[in-house]
PDB file of N, CA, C and O in Angstrom:
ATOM      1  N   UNK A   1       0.848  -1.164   0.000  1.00 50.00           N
ATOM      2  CA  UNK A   1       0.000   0.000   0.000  1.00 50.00           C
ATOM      3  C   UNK A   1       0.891   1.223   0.000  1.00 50.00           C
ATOM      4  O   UNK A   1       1.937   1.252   0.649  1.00 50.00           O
ATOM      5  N   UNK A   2       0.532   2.065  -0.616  1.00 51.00           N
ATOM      6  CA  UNK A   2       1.341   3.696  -0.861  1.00 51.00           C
ATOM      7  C   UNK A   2       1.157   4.252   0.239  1.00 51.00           C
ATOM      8  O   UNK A   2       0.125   4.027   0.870  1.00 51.00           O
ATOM      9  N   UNK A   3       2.241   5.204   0.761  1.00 55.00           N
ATOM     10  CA  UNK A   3       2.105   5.758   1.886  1.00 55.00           C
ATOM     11  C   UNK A   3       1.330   6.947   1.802  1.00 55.00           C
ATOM     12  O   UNK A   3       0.726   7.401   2.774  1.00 55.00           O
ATOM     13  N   UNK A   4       1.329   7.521   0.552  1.00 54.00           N
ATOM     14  CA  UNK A   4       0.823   8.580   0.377  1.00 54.00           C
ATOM     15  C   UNK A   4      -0.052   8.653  -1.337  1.00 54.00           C
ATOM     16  O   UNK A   4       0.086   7.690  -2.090  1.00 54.00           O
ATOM     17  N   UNK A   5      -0.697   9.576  -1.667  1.00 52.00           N
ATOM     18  CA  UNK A   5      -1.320   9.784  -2.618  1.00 52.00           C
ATOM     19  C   UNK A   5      -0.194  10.179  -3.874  1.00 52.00           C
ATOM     20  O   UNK A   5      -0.437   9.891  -5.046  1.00 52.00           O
ATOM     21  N   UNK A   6       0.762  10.710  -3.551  1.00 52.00           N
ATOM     22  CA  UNK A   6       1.730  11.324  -4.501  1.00 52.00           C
ATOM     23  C   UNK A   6       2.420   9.358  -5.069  1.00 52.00           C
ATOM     24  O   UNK A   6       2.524   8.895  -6.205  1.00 52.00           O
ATOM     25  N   UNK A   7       2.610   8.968  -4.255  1.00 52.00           N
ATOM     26  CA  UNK A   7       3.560   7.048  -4.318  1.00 52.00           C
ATOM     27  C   UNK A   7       2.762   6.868  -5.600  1.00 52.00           C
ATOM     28  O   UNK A   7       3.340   6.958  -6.683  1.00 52.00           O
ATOM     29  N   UNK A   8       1.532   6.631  -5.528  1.00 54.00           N
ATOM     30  CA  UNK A   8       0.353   6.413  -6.423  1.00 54.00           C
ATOM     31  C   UNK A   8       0.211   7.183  -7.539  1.00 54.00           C
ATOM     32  O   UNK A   8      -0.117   6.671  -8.609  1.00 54.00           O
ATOM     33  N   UNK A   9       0.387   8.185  -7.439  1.00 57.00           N
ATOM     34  CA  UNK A   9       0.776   8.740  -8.841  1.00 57.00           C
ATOM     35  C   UNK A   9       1.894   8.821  -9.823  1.00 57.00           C
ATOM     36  O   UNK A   9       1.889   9.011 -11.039  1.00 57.00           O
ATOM     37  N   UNK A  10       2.887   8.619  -8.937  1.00 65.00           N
ATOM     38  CA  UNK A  10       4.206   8.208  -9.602  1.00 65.00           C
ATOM     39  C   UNK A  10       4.638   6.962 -10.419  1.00 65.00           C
ATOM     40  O   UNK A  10       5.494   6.821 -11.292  1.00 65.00           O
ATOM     41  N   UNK A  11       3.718   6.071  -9.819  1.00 64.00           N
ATOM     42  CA  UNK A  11       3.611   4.854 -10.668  1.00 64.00           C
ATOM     43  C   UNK A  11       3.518   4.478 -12.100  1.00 64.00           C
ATOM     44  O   UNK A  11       2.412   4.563 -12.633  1.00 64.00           O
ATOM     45  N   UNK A  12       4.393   4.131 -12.694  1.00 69.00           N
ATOM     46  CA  UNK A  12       4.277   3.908 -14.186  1.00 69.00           C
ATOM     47  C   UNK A  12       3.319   3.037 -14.571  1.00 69.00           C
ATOM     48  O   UNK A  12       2.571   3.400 -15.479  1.00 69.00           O
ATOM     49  N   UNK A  13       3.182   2.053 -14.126  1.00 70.00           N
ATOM     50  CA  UNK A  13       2.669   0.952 -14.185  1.00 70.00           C
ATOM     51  C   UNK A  13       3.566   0.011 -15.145  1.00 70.00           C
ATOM     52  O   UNK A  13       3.086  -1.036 -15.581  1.00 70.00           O
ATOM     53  N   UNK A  14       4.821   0.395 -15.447  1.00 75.00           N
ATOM     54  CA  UNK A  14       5.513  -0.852 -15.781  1.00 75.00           C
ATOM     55  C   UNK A  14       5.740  -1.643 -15.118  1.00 75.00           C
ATOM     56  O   UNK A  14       5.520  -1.475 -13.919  1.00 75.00           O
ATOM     57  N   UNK A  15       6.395  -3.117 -15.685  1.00 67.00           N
ATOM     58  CA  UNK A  15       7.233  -4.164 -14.401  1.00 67.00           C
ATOM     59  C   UNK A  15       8.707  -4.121 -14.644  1.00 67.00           C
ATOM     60  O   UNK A  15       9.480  -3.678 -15.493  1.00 67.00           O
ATOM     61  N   UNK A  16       8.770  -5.125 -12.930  1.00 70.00           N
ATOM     62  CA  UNK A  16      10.254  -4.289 -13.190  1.00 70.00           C
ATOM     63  C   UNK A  16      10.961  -5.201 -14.250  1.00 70.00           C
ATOM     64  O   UNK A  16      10.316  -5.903 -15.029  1.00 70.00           O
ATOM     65  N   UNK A  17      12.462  -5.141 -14.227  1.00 73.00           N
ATOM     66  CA  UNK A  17      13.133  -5.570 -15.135  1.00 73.00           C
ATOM     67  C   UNK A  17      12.984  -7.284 -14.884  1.00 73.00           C
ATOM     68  O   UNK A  17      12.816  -7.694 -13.735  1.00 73.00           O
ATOM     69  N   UNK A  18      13.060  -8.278 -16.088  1.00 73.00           N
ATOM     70  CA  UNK A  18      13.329  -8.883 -15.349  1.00 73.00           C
ATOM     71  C   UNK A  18      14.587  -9.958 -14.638  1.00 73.00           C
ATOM     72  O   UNK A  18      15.776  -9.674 -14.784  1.00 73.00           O
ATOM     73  N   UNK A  19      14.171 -11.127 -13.914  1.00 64.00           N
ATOM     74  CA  UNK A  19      15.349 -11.597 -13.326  1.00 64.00           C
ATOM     75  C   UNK A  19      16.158 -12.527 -13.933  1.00 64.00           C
ATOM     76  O   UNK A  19      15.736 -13.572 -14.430  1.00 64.00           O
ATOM     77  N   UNK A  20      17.808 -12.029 -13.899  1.00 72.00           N
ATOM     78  CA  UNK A  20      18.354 -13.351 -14.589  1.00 72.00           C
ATOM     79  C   UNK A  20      18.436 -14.557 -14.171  1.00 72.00           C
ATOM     80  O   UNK A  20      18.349 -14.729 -12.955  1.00 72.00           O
ATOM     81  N   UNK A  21      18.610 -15.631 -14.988  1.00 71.00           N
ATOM     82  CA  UNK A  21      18.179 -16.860 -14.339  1.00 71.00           C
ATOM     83  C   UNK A  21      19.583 -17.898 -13.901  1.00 71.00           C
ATOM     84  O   UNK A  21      20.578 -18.025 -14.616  1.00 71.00           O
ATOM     85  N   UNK A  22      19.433 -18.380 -12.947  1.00 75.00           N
ATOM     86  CA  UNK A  22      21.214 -18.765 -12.018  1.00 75.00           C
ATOM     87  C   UNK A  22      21.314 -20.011 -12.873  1.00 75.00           C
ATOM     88  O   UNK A  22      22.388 -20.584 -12.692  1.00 75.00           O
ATOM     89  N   UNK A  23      20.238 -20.811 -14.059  1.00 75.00           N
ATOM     90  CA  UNK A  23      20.820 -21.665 -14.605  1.00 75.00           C
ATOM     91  C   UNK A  23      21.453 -21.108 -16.159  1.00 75.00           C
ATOM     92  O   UNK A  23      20.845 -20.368 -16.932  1.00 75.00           O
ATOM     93  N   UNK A  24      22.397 -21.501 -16.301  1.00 73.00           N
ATOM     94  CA  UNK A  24      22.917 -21.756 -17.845  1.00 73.00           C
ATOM     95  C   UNK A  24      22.061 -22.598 -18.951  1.00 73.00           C
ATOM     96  O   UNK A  24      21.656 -23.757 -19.039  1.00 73.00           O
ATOM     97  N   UNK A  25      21.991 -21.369 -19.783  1.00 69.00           N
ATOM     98  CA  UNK A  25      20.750 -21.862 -21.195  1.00 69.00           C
ATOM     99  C   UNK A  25      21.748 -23.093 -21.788  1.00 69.00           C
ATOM    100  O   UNK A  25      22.927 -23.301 -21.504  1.00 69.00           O
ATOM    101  N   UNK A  26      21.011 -23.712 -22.558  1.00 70.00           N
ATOM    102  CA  UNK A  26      21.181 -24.894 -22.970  1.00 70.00           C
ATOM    103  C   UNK A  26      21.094 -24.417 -24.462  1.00 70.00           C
ATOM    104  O   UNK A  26      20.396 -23.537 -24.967  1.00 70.00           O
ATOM    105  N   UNK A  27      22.414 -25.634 -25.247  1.00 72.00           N
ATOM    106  CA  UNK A  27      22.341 -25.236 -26.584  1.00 72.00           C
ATOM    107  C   UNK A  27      21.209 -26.279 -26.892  1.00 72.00           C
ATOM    108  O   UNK A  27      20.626 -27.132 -26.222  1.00 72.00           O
ATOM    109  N   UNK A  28      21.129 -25.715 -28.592  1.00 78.00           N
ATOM    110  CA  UNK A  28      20.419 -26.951 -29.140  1.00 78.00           C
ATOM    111  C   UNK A  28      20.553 -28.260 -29.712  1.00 78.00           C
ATOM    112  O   UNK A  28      21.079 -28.360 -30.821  1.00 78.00           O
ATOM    113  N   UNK A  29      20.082 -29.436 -29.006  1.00 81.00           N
ATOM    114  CA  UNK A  29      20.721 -30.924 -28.837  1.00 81.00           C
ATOM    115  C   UNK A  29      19.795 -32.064 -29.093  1.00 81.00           C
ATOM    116  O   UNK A  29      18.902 -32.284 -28.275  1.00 81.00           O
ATOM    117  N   UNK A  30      19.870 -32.494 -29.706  1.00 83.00           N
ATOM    118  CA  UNK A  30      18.525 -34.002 -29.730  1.00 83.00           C
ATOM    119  C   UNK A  30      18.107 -34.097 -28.392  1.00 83.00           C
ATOM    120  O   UNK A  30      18.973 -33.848 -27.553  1.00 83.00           O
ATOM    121  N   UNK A  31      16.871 -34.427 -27.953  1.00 84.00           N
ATOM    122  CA  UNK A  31      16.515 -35.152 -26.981  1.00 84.00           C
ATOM    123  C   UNK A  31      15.644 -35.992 -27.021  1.00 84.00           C
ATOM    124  O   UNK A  31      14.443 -35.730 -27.081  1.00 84.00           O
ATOM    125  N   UNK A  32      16.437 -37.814 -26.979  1.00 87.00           N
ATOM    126  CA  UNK A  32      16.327 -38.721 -27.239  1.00 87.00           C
ATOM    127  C   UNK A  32      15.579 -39.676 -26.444  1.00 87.00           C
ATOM    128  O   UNK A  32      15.311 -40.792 -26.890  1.00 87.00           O
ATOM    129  N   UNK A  33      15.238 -39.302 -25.318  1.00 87.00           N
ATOM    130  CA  UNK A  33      14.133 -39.406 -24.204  1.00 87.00           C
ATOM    131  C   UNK A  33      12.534 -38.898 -24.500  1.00 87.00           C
ATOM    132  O   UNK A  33      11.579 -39.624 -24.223  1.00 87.00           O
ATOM    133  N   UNK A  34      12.418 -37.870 -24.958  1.00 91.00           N
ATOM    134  CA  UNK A  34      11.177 -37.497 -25.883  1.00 91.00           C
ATOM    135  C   UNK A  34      10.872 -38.071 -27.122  1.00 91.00           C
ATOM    136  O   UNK A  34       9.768 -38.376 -27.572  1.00 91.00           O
ATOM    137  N   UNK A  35      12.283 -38.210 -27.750  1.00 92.00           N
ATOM    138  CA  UNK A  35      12.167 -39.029 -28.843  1.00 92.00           C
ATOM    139  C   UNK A  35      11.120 -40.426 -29.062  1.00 92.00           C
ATOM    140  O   UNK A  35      10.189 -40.689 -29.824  1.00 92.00           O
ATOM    141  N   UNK A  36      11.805 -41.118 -27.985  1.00 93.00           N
ATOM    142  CA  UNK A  36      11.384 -42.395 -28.214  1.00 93.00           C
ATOM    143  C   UNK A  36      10.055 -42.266 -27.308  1.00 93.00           C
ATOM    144  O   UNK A  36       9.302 -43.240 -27.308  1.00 93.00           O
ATOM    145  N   UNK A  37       9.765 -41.318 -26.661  1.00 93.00           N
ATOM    146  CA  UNK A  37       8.736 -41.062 -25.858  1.00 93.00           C
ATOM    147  C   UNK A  37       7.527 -41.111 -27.235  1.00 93.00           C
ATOM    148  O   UNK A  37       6.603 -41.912 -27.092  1.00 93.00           O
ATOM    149  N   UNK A  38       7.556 -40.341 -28.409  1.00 94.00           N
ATOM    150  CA  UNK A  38       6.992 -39.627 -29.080  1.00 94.00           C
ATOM    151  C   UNK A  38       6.643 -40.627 -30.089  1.00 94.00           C
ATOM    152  O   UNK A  38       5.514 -40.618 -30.579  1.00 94.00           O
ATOM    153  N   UNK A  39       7.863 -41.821 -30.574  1.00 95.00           N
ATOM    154  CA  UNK A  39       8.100 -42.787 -31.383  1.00 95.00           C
ATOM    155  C   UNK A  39       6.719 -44.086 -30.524  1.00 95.00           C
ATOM    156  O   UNK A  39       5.993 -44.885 -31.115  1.00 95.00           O
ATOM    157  N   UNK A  40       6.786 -43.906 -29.520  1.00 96.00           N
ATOM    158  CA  UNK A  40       5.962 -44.807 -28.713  1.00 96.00           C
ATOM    159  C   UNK A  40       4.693 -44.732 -28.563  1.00 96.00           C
ATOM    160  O   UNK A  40       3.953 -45.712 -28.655  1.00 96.00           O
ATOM    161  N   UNK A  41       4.240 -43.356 -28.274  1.00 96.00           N
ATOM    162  CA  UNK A  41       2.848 -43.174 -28.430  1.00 96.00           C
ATOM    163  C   UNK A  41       2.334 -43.225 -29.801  1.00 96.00           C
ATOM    164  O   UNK A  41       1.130 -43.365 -30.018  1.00 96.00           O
ATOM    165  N   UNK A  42       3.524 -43.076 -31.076  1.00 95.00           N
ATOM    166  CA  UNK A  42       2.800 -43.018 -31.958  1.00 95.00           C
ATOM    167  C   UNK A  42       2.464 -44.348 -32.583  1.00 95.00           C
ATOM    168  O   UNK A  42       1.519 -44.573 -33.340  1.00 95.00           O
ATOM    169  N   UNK A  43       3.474 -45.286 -32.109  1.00 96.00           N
ATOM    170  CA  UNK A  43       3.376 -47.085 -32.486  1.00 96.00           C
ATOM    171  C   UNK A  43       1.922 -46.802 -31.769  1.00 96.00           C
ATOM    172  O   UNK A  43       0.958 -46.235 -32.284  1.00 96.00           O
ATOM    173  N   UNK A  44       2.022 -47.336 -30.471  1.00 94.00           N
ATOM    174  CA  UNK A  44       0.684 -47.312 -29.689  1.00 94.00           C
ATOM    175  C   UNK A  44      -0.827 -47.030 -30.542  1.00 94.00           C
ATOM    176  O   UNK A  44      -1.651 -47.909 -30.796  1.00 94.00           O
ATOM    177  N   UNK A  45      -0.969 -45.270 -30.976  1.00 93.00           N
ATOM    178  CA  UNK A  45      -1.911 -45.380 -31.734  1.00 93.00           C
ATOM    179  C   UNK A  45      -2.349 -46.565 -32.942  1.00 93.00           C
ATOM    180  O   UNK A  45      -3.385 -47.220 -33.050  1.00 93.00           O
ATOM    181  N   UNK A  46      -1.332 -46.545 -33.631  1.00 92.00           N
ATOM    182  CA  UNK A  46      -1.213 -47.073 -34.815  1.00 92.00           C
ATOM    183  C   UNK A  46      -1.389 -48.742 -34.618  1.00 92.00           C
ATOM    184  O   UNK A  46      -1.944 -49.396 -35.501  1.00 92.00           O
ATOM    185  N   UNK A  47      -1.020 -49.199 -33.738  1.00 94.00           N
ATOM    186  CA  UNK A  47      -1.878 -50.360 -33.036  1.00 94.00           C
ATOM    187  C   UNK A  47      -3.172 -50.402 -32.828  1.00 94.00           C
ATOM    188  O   UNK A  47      -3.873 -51.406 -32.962  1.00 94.00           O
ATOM    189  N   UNK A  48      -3.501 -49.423 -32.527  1.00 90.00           N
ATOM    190  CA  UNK A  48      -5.209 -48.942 -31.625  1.00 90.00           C
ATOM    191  C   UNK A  48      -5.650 -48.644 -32.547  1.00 90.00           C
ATOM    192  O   UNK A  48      -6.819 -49.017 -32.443  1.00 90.00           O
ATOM    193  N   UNK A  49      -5.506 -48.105 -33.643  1.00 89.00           N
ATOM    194  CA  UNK A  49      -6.085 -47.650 -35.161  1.00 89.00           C
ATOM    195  C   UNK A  49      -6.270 -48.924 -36.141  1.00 89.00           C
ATOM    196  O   UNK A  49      -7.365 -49.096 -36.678  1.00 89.00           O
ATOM    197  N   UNK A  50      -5.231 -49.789 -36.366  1.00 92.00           N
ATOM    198  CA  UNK A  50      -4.921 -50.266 -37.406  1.00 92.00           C
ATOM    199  C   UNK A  50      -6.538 -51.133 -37.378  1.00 92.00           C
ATOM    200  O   UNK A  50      -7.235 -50.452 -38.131  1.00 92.00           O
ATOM    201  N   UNK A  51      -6.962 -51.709 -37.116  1.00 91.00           N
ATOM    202  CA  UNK A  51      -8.032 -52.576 -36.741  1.00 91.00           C
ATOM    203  C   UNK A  51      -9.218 -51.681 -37.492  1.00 91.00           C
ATOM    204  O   UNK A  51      -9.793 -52.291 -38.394  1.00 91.00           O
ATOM    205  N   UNK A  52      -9.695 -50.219 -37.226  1.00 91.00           N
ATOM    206  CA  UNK A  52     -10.376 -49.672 -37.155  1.00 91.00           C
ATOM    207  C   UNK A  52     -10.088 -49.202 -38.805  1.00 91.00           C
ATOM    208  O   UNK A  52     -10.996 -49.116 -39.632  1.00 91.00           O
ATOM    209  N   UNK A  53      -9.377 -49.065 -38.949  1.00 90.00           N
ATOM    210  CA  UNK A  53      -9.250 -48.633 -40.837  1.00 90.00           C
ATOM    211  C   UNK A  53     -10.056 -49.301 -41.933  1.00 90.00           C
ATOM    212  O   UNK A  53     -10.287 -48.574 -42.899  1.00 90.00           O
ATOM    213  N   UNK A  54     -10.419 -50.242 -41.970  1.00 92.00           N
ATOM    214  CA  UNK A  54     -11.525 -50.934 -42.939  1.00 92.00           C
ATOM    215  C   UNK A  54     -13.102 -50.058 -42.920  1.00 92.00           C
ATOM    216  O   UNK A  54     -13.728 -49.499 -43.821  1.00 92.00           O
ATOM    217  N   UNK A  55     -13.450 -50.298 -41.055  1.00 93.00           N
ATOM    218  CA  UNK A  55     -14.405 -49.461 -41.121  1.00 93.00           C
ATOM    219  C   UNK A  55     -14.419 -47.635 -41.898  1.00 93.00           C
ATOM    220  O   UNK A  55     -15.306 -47.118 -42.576  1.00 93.00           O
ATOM    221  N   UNK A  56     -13.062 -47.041 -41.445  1.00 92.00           N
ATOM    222  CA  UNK A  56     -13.141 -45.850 -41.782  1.00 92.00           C
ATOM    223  C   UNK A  56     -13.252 -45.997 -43.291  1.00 92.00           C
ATOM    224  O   UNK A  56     -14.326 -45.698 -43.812  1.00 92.00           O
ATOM    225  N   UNK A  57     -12.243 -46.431 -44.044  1.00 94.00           N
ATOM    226  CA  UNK A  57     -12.671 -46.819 -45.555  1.00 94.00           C
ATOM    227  C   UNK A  57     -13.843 -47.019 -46.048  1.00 94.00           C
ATOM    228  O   UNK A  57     -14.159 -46.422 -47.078  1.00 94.00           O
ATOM    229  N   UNK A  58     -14.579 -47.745 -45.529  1.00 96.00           N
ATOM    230  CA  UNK A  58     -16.280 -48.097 -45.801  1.00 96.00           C
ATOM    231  C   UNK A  58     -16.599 -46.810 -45.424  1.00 96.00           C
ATOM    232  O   UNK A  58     -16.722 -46.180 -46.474  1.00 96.00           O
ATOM    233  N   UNK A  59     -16.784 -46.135 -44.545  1.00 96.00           N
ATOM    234  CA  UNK A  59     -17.348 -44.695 -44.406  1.00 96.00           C
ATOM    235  C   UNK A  59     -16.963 -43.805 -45.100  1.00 96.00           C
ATOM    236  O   UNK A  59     -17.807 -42.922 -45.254  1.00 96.00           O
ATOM    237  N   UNK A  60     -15.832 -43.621 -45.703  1.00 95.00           N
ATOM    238  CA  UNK A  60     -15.374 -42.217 -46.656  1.00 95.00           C
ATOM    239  C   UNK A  60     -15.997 -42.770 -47.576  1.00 95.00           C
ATOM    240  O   UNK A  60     -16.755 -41.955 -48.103  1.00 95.00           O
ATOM    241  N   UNK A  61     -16.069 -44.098 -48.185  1.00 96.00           N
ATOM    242  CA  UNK A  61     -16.682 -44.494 -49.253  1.00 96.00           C
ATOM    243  C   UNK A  61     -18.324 -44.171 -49.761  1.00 96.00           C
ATOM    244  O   UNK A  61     -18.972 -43.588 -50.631  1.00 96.00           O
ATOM    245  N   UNK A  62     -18.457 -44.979 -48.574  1.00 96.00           N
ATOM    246  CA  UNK A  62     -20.027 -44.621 -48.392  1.00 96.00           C
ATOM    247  C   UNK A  62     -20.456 -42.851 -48.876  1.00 96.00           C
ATOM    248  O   UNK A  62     -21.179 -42.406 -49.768  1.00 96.00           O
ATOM    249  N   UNK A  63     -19.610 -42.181 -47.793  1.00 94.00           N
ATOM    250  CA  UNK A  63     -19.512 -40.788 -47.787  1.00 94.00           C
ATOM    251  C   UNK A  63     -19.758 -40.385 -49.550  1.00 94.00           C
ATOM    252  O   UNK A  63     -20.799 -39.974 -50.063  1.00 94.00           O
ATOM    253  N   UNK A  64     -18.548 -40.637 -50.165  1.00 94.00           N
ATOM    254  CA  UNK A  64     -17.974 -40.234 -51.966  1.00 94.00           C
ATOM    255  C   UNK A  64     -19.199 -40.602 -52.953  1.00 94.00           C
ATOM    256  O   UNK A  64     -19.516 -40.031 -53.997  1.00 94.00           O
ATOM    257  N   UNK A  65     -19.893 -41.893 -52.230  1.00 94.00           N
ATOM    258  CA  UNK A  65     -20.673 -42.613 -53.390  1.00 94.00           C
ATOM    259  C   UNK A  65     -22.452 -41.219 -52.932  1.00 94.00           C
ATOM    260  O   UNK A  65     -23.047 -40.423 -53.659  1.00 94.00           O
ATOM    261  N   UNK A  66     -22.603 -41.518 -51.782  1.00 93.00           N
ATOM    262  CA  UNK A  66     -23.605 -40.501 -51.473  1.00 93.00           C
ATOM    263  C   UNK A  66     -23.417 -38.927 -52.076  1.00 93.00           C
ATOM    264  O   UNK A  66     -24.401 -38.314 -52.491  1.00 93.00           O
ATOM    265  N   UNK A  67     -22.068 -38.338 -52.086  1.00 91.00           N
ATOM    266  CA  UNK A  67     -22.214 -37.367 -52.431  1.00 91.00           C
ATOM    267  C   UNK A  67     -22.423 -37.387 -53.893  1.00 91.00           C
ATOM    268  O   UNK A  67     -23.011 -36.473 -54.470  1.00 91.00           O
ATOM    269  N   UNK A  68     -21.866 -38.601 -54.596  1.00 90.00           N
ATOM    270  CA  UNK A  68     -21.509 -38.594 -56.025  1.00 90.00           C
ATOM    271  C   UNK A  68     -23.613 -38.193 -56.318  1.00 90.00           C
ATOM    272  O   UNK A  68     -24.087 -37.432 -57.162  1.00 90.00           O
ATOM    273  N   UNK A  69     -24.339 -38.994 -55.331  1.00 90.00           N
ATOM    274  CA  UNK A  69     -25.501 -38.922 -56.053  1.00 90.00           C
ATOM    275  C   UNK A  69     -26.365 -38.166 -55.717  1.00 90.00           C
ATOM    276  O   UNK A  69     -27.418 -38.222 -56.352  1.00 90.00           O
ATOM    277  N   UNK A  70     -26.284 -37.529 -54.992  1.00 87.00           N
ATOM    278  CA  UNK A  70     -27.431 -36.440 -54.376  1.00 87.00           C
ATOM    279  C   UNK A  70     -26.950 -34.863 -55.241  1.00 87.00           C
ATOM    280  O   UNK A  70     -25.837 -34.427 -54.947  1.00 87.00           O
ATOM    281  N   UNK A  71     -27.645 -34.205 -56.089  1.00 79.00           N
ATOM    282  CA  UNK A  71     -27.810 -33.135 -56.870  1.00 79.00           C
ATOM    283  C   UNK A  71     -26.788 -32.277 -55.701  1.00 79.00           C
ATOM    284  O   UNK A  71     -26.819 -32.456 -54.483  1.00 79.00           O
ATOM    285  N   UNK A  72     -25.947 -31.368 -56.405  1.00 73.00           N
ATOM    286  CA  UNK A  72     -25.744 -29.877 -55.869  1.00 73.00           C
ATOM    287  C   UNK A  72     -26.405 -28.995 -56.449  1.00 73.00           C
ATOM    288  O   UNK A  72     -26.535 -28.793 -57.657  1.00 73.00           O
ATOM    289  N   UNK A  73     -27.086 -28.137 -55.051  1.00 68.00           N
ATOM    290  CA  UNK A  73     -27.696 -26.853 -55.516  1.00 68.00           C
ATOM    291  C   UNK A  73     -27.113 -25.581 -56.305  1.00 68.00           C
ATOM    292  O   UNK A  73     -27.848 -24.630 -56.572  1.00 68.00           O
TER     293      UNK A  73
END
């Protein structure tokens, strides 16, 4: 709280500068822990999917042949 009415007017309303940080930035490096993190979930899907692809095929199909026949306005 301002001690006075003048504190309050003086205020910029900027922030202050800010703080440097006590760790050392890091160059840029593979990280091969995400990697295979990333390589894994995507097997995973592709397991969990693969099964399900016939159906999706029958549906875009379905989809192409319906549109082929219904008039555009």
């Amino acid at each position: 709280m301002a001690a006075s009415l003048d504190d309050e007017t003086e205020d910029s309303g900027r922030l202050p500068a800010p703080l440097r940080s006590v760790t050392p930035g890091t160059g840029s490096r593979r990280n091969e822990e995400m990697d295979v993190f990333g390589w894994g979930v995507f097997l995973g899907l592709l397991v969990l999917l693969m099964p399900l692809l016939p159906f999706i095929v029958i549906v875009w199909g379905i989809s192409k042949v319906t549109d082929m026949l219904t008039p555009s306005p």
